[in-house]
Structure formats: C-alpha cells, structure tokens
C-alpha cells in the first residue's frame, strides 16, 4: 500500500510514521499493493486525532479516531477500518469496479450474514426551495441534526448538517 501522511498542527515524526506503517500495514492482507492510504494526523485542544481514508473504485473507506495519545488513536483507527471491511465486504466485493483494489484471498473469505445493512424505516416528504441559512433554521426548529432541501439559488438538492462547535455544514452535488 502507498501511504500519504500529513499533519495539521503536529510534526509527523519517524516514530509516528513507523507506528502508522506497523498498524495500518496489517491492512495489506485486504488491499492490493497499489492501493493508496491517506493519513492525516492533527492536534486540536489536547486531542490527538487521526483520519484514514482509503479510496477504492466506487467507495471510500474512512475512519477517524481521537484520544489523548496519538499512538492510541492509531491503534483504534485500524480496528475501525477492519470492522468496516468485515461489515461491508459483500457489498464492496459484489461491485466489479472495486474488486481490483482488494486481495483475492480477502474476497474469498466467508462473511457473517448478520452484519447486513437493513433499512427499517422509509420517510417521504416534500422538498421545498430554501436558502441554506433558512434550511439551518428549519433544521433547528425540527430538532434534527441534518436537513434535506432544494437550494433556491441552484435548484439542486442539498443537505445542511450540524457540526461540532455549533457550526453548520452544507453538502452540494458536484457538477
């Protein structure tokens, strides 16, 4: 696997790189050697955070973990990725485009059938044209953490969501 390691508010030392290679190197049994792994280390208010993104055809496998110690965060993020791979293996493996990113031995492994994604509720609603700021107000009034709406300026379906620190995010489709 090819690693792209960067740091925000932290100097990436050789010790940290070795810990990343050691822990995330265990993922090599799942991915082919040309798979790219993007690792971002950051420090925010005494929290040591690691974000790992593995783009594969048709999917993005992503995990983040934070703790008081960067080495603990590295250990925990590897477990999250392995859990995601086990959970979604059948869905990922069934799509031909993404198969070439995974080791054949991994694709042939048996999986637990109880980890299947189940949609337990479907909801339909009218999407009204709003400005993103109006959508945030509507979301707050409903007490939800996200809100789907049609952007009045672009006429595209957008999503606003609540972020940490009482801020908001906006998800727009790419053209």
mmCIF file of C-alpha atoms in Angstrom:
data_model
loop_
_atom_site.group_PDB
_atom_site.id
_atom_site.type_symbol
_atom_site.label_atom_id
_atom_site.label_comp_id
_atom_site.label_asym_id
_atom_site.label_seq_id
_atom_site.Cartn_x
_atom_site.Cartn_y
_atom_site.Cartn_z
ATOM 1 C CA UNK A 1 0.000 0.000 0.000
ATOM 2 C CA UNK A 2 1.119 3.539 -0.658
ATOM 3 C CA UNK A 3 0.853 5.940 2.257
ATOM 4 C CA UNK A 4 0.301 9.684 2.070
ATOM 5 C CA UNK A 5 0.884 11.001 5.585
ATOM 6 C CA UNK A 6 0.345 14.631 6.554
ATOM 7 C CA UNK A 7 -0.026 16.563 9.779
ATOM 8 C CA UNK A 8 -2.035 19.558 10.921
ATOM 9 C CA UNK A 9 -0.709 21.353 14.000
ATOM 10 C CA UNK A 10 1.690 18.442 14.509
ATOM 11 C CA UNK A 11 5.089 17.418 13.184
ATOM 12 C CA UNK A 12 4.949 13.915 11.758
ATOM 13 C CA UNK A 13 7.952 12.194 13.342
ATOM 14 C CA UNK A 14 9.609 8.990 12.213
ATOM 15 C CA UNK A 15 8.154 7.270 15.287
ATOM 16 C CA UNK A 16 4.632 8.215 14.249
ATOM 17 C CA UNK A 17 5.292 7.067 10.680
ATOM 18 C CA UNK A 18 6.607 3.730 11.947
ATOM 19 C CA UNK A 19 3.527 3.281 14.147
ATOM 20 C CA UNK A 20 1.288 4.014 11.155
ATOM 21 C CA UNK A 21 3.191 1.593 8.896
ATOM 22 C CA UNK A 22 3.103 -1.060 11.634
ATOM 23 C CA UNK A 23 -0.615 -0.765 12.477
ATOM 24 C CA UNK A 24 -2.065 0.059 9.081
ATOM 25 C CA UNK A 25 0.336 -2.389 7.446
ATOM 26 C CA UNK A 26 -1.953 -5.102 8.825
ATOM 27 C CA UNK A 27 -4.474 -3.928 6.231
ATOM 28 C CA UNK A 28 -2.193 -5.157 3.421
ATOM 29 C CA UNK A 29 -3.889 -8.550 3.608
ATOM 30 C CA UNK A 30 -7.073 -6.824 2.404
ATOM 31 C CA UNK A 31 -5.785 -4.382 -0.221
ATOM 32 C CA UNK A 32 -3.565 -4.664 -3.287
ATOM 33 C CA UNK A 33 -0.084 -3.043 -3.168
ATOM 34 C CA UNK A 34 -1.108 -0.125 -5.394
ATOM 35 C CA UNK A 35 -3.931 0.963 -3.047
ATOM 36 C CA UNK A 36 -3.457 4.472 -1.692
ATOM 37 C CA UNK A 37 -3.961 5.208 2.020
ATOM 38 C CA UNK A 38 -4.325 8.864 3.014
ATOM 39 C CA UNK A 39 -3.477 9.525 6.669
ATOM 40 C CA UNK A 40 -3.943 12.913 8.335
ATOM 41 C CA UNK A 41 -2.741 13.486 11.898
ATOM 42 C CA UNK A 42 -3.921 16.544 13.806
ATOM 43 C CA UNK A 43 -3.948 18.054 17.266
ATOM 44 C CA UNK A 44 -6.993 20.025 18.412
ATOM 45 C CA UNK A 45 -7.355 21.205 22.017
ATOM 46 C CA UNK A 46 -5.206 18.439 23.537
ATOM 47 C CA UNK A 47 -6.949 15.778 21.413
ATOM 48 C CA UNK A 48 -4.728 13.668 19.166
ATOM 49 C CA UNK A 49 -6.730 12.801 16.049
ATOM 50 C CA UNK A 50 -6.028 10.521 13.102
ATOM 51 C CA UNK A 51 -8.101 10.347 9.921
ATOM 52 C CA UNK A 52 -7.563 7.485 7.465
ATOM 53 C CA UNK A 53 -9.119 7.448 4.004
ATOM 54 C CA UNK A 54 -8.789 4.570 1.541
ATOM 55 C CA UNK A 55 -10.339 5.452 -1.813
ATOM 56 C CA UNK A 56 -11.339 2.372 -3.800
ATOM 57 C CA UNK A 57 -13.337 2.330 -7.016
ATOM 58 C CA UNK A 58 -16.930 3.155 -6.186
ATOM 59 C CA UNK A 59 -16.356 3.503 -2.419
ATOM 60 C CA UNK A 60 -14.400 5.456 0.132
ATOM 61 C CA UNK A 61 -13.393 3.667 3.285
ATOM 62 C CA UNK A 62 -12.857 6.250 6.001
ATOM 63 C CA UNK A 63 -12.262 6.208 9.730
ATOM 64 C CA UNK A 64 -11.228 8.755 12.300
ATOM 65 C CA UNK A 65 -10.320 8.416 15.931
ATOM 66 C CA UNK A 66 -9.136 10.796 18.612
ATOM 67 C CA UNK A 67 -7.732 10.331 22.095
ATOM 68 C CA UNK A 68 -5.205 11.900 24.452
ATOM 69 C CA UNK A 69 -2.376 9.939 22.821
ATOM 70 C CA UNK A 70 -1.670 9.720 19.073
ATOM 71 C CA UNK A 71 -0.377 6.137 19.329
ATOM 72 C CA UNK A 72 -3.645 5.049 20.974
ATOM 73 C CA UNK A 73 -5.589 6.812 18.202
ATOM 74 C CA UNK A 74 -3.544 4.941 15.574
ATOM 75 C CA UNK A 75 -4.333 1.608 17.259
ATOM 76 C CA UNK A 76 -8.049 2.358 17.444
ATOM 77 C CA UNK A 77 -8.445 3.578 13.848
ATOM 78 C CA UNK A 78 -7.048 0.336 12.453
ATOM 79 C CA UNK A 79 -9.710 -1.628 14.338
ATOM 80 C CA UNK A 80 -12.451 0.612 12.906
ATOM 81 C CA UNK A 81 -11.305 0.039 9.314
ATOM 82 C CA UNK A 82 -11.130 -3.736 9.808
ATOM 83 C CA UNK A 83 -14.659 -3.693 11.281
ATOM 84 C CA UNK A 84 -15.936 -1.661 8.307
ATOM 85 C CA UNK A 85 -14.309 -4.045 5.841
ATOM 86 C CA UNK A 86 -15.911 -7.050 7.512
ATOM 87 C CA UNK A 87 -19.299 -5.378 7.661
ATOM 88 C CA UNK A 88 -19.428 -4.180 4.058
ATOM 89 C CA UNK A 89 -17.306 -6.865 2.367
ATOM 90 C CA UNK A 90 -20.146 -8.469 0.461
ATOM 91 C CA UNK A 91 -21.440 -5.152 -0.859
ATOM 92 C CA UNK A 92 -17.980 -3.971 -1.879
ATOM 93 C CA UNK A 93 -16.966 -7.295 -3.403
ATOM 94 C CA UNK A 94 -20.125 -7.561 -5.494
ATOM 95 C CA UNK A 95 -19.248 -4.447 -7.461
ATOM 96 C CA UNK A 96 -16.797 -5.349 -10.202
ATOM 97 C CA UNK A 97 -15.092 -1.936 -10.260
ATOM 98 C CA UNK A 98 -13.938 -2.129 -6.661
ATOM 99 C CA UNK A 99 -12.802 -5.783 -6.747
ATOM 100 C CA UNK A 100 -9.403 -4.929 -8.237
ATOM 101 C CA UNK A 101 -8.408 -2.955 -5.110
ATOM 102 C CA UNK A 102 -8.742 -5.999 -2.836
ATOM 103 C CA UNK A 103 -6.626 -9.101 -2.370
ATOM 104 C CA UNK A 104 -8.249 -12.242 -3.872
ATOM 105 C CA UNK A 105 -7.861 -14.092 -0.540
ATOM 106 C CA UNK A 106 -9.898 -11.396 1.209
ATOM 107 C CA UNK A 107 -12.663 -11.551 -1.388
ATOM 108 C CA UNK A 108 -12.942 -15.333 -0.996
ATOM 109 C CA UNK A 109 -13.263 -15.199 2.822
ATOM 110 C CA UNK A 110 -16.580 -16.210 4.364
ATOM 111 C CA UNK A 111 -18.589 -13.429 5.972
ATOM 112 C CA UNK A 112 -21.123 -13.236 8.743
ATOM 113 C CA UNK A 113 -24.587 -12.721 7.319
ATOM 114 C CA UNK A 114 -25.802 -10.809 10.393
ATOM 115 C CA UNK A 115 -23.784 -7.699 9.506
ATOM 116 C CA UNK A 116 -26.132 -6.808 6.647
ATOM 117 C CA UNK A 117 -27.405 -3.245 6.246
ATOM 118 C CA UNK A 118 -31.134 -3.107 6.931
ATOM 119 C CA UNK A 119 -33.338 -0.126 6.229
ATOM 120 C CA UNK A 120 -36.015 -0.204 8.915
ATOM 121 C CA UNK A 121 -37.929 2.941 8.038
ATOM 122 C CA UNK A 122 -38.653 4.969 4.923
ATOM 123 C CA UNK A 123 -39.897 8.522 5.046
ATOM 124 C CA UNK A 124 -41.189 10.704 2.213
ATOM 125 C CA UNK A 125 -41.509 14.452 2.392
ATOM 126 C CA UNK A 126 -41.861 17.473 0.142
ATOM 127 C CA UNK A 127 -38.605 19.244 -0.659
ATOM 128 C CA UNK A 128 -39.140 22.969 -0.629
ATOM 129 C CA UNK A 129 -36.826 25.557 -2.166
ATOM 130 C CA UNK A 130 -34.877 27.360 0.576
ATOM 131 C CA UNK A 131 -31.660 29.261 1.113
ATOM 132 C CA UNK A 132 -29.054 27.283 3.103
ATOM 133 C CA UNK A 133 -29.473 29.656 6.067
ATOM 134 C CA UNK A 134 -33.254 29.113 6.051
ATOM 135 C CA UNK A 135 -32.652 25.355 5.914
ATOM 136 C CA UNK A 136 -30.451 25.602 9.040
ATOM 137 C CA UNK A 137 -33.235 27.434 10.876
ATOM 138 C CA UNK A 138 -35.761 24.819 9.741
ATOM 139 C CA UNK A 139 -33.426 22.026 10.900
ATOM 140 C CA UNK A 140 -33.075 23.645 14.339
ATOM 141 C CA UNK A 141 -36.847 24.083 14.640
ATOM 142 C CA UNK A 142 -37.334 20.371 13.897
ATOM 143 C CA UNK A 143 -34.576 19.363 16.309
ATOM 144 C CA UNK A 144 -32.749 17.297 13.680
ATOM 145 C CA UNK A 145 -29.014 17.009 13.024
ATOM 146 C CA UNK A 146 -29.440 17.317 9.225
ATOM 147 C CA UNK A 147 -31.984 18.684 6.764
ATOM 148 C CA UNK A 148 -32.557 17.933 3.055
ATOM 149 C CA UNK A 149 -33.791 20.799 0.899
ATOM 150 C CA UNK A 150 -33.791 22.211 -2.619
ATOM 151 C CA UNK A 151 -31.374 25.129 -2.869
ATOM 152 C CA UNK A 152 -33.362 28.144 -4.096
ATOM 153 C CA UNK A 153 -30.328 29.601 -5.932
ATOM 154 C CA UNK A 154 -29.058 26.472 -7.697
ATOM 155 C CA UNK A 155 -32.259 24.353 -7.819
ATOM 156 C CA UNK A 156 -30.164 21.358 -6.663
ATOM 157 C CA UNK A 157 -30.919 19.063 -3.729
ATOM 158 C CA UNK A 158 -28.610 19.970 -0.811
ATOM 159 C CA UNK A 159 -28.142 18.865 2.772
ATOM 160 C CA UNK A 160 -27.261 21.035 5.759
ATOM 161 C CA UNK A 161 -25.967 19.350 8.884
ATOM 162 C CA UNK A 162 -24.940 20.292 12.385
ATOM 163 C CA UNK A 163 -21.224 20.117 13.126
ATOM 164 C CA UNK A 164 -19.317 20.108 16.395
ATOM 165 C CA UNK A 165 -18.947 23.518 17.975
ATOM 166 C CA UNK A 166 -22.444 24.722 16.955
ATOM 167 C CA UNK A 167 -21.454 25.271 13.338
ATOM 168 C CA UNK A 168 -23.174 24.009 10.192
ATOM 169 C CA UNK A 169 -22.081 22.206 7.045
ATOM 170 C CA UNK A 170 -23.562 22.215 3.562
ATOM 171 C CA UNK A 171 -23.399 19.251 1.170
ATOM 172 C CA UNK A 172 -23.855 20.106 -2.503
ATOM 173 C CA UNK A 173 -23.722 17.737 -5.508
ATOM 174 C CA UNK A 174 -20.771 18.028 -7.878
ATOM 175 C CA UNK A 175 -21.475 19.062 -11.441
#
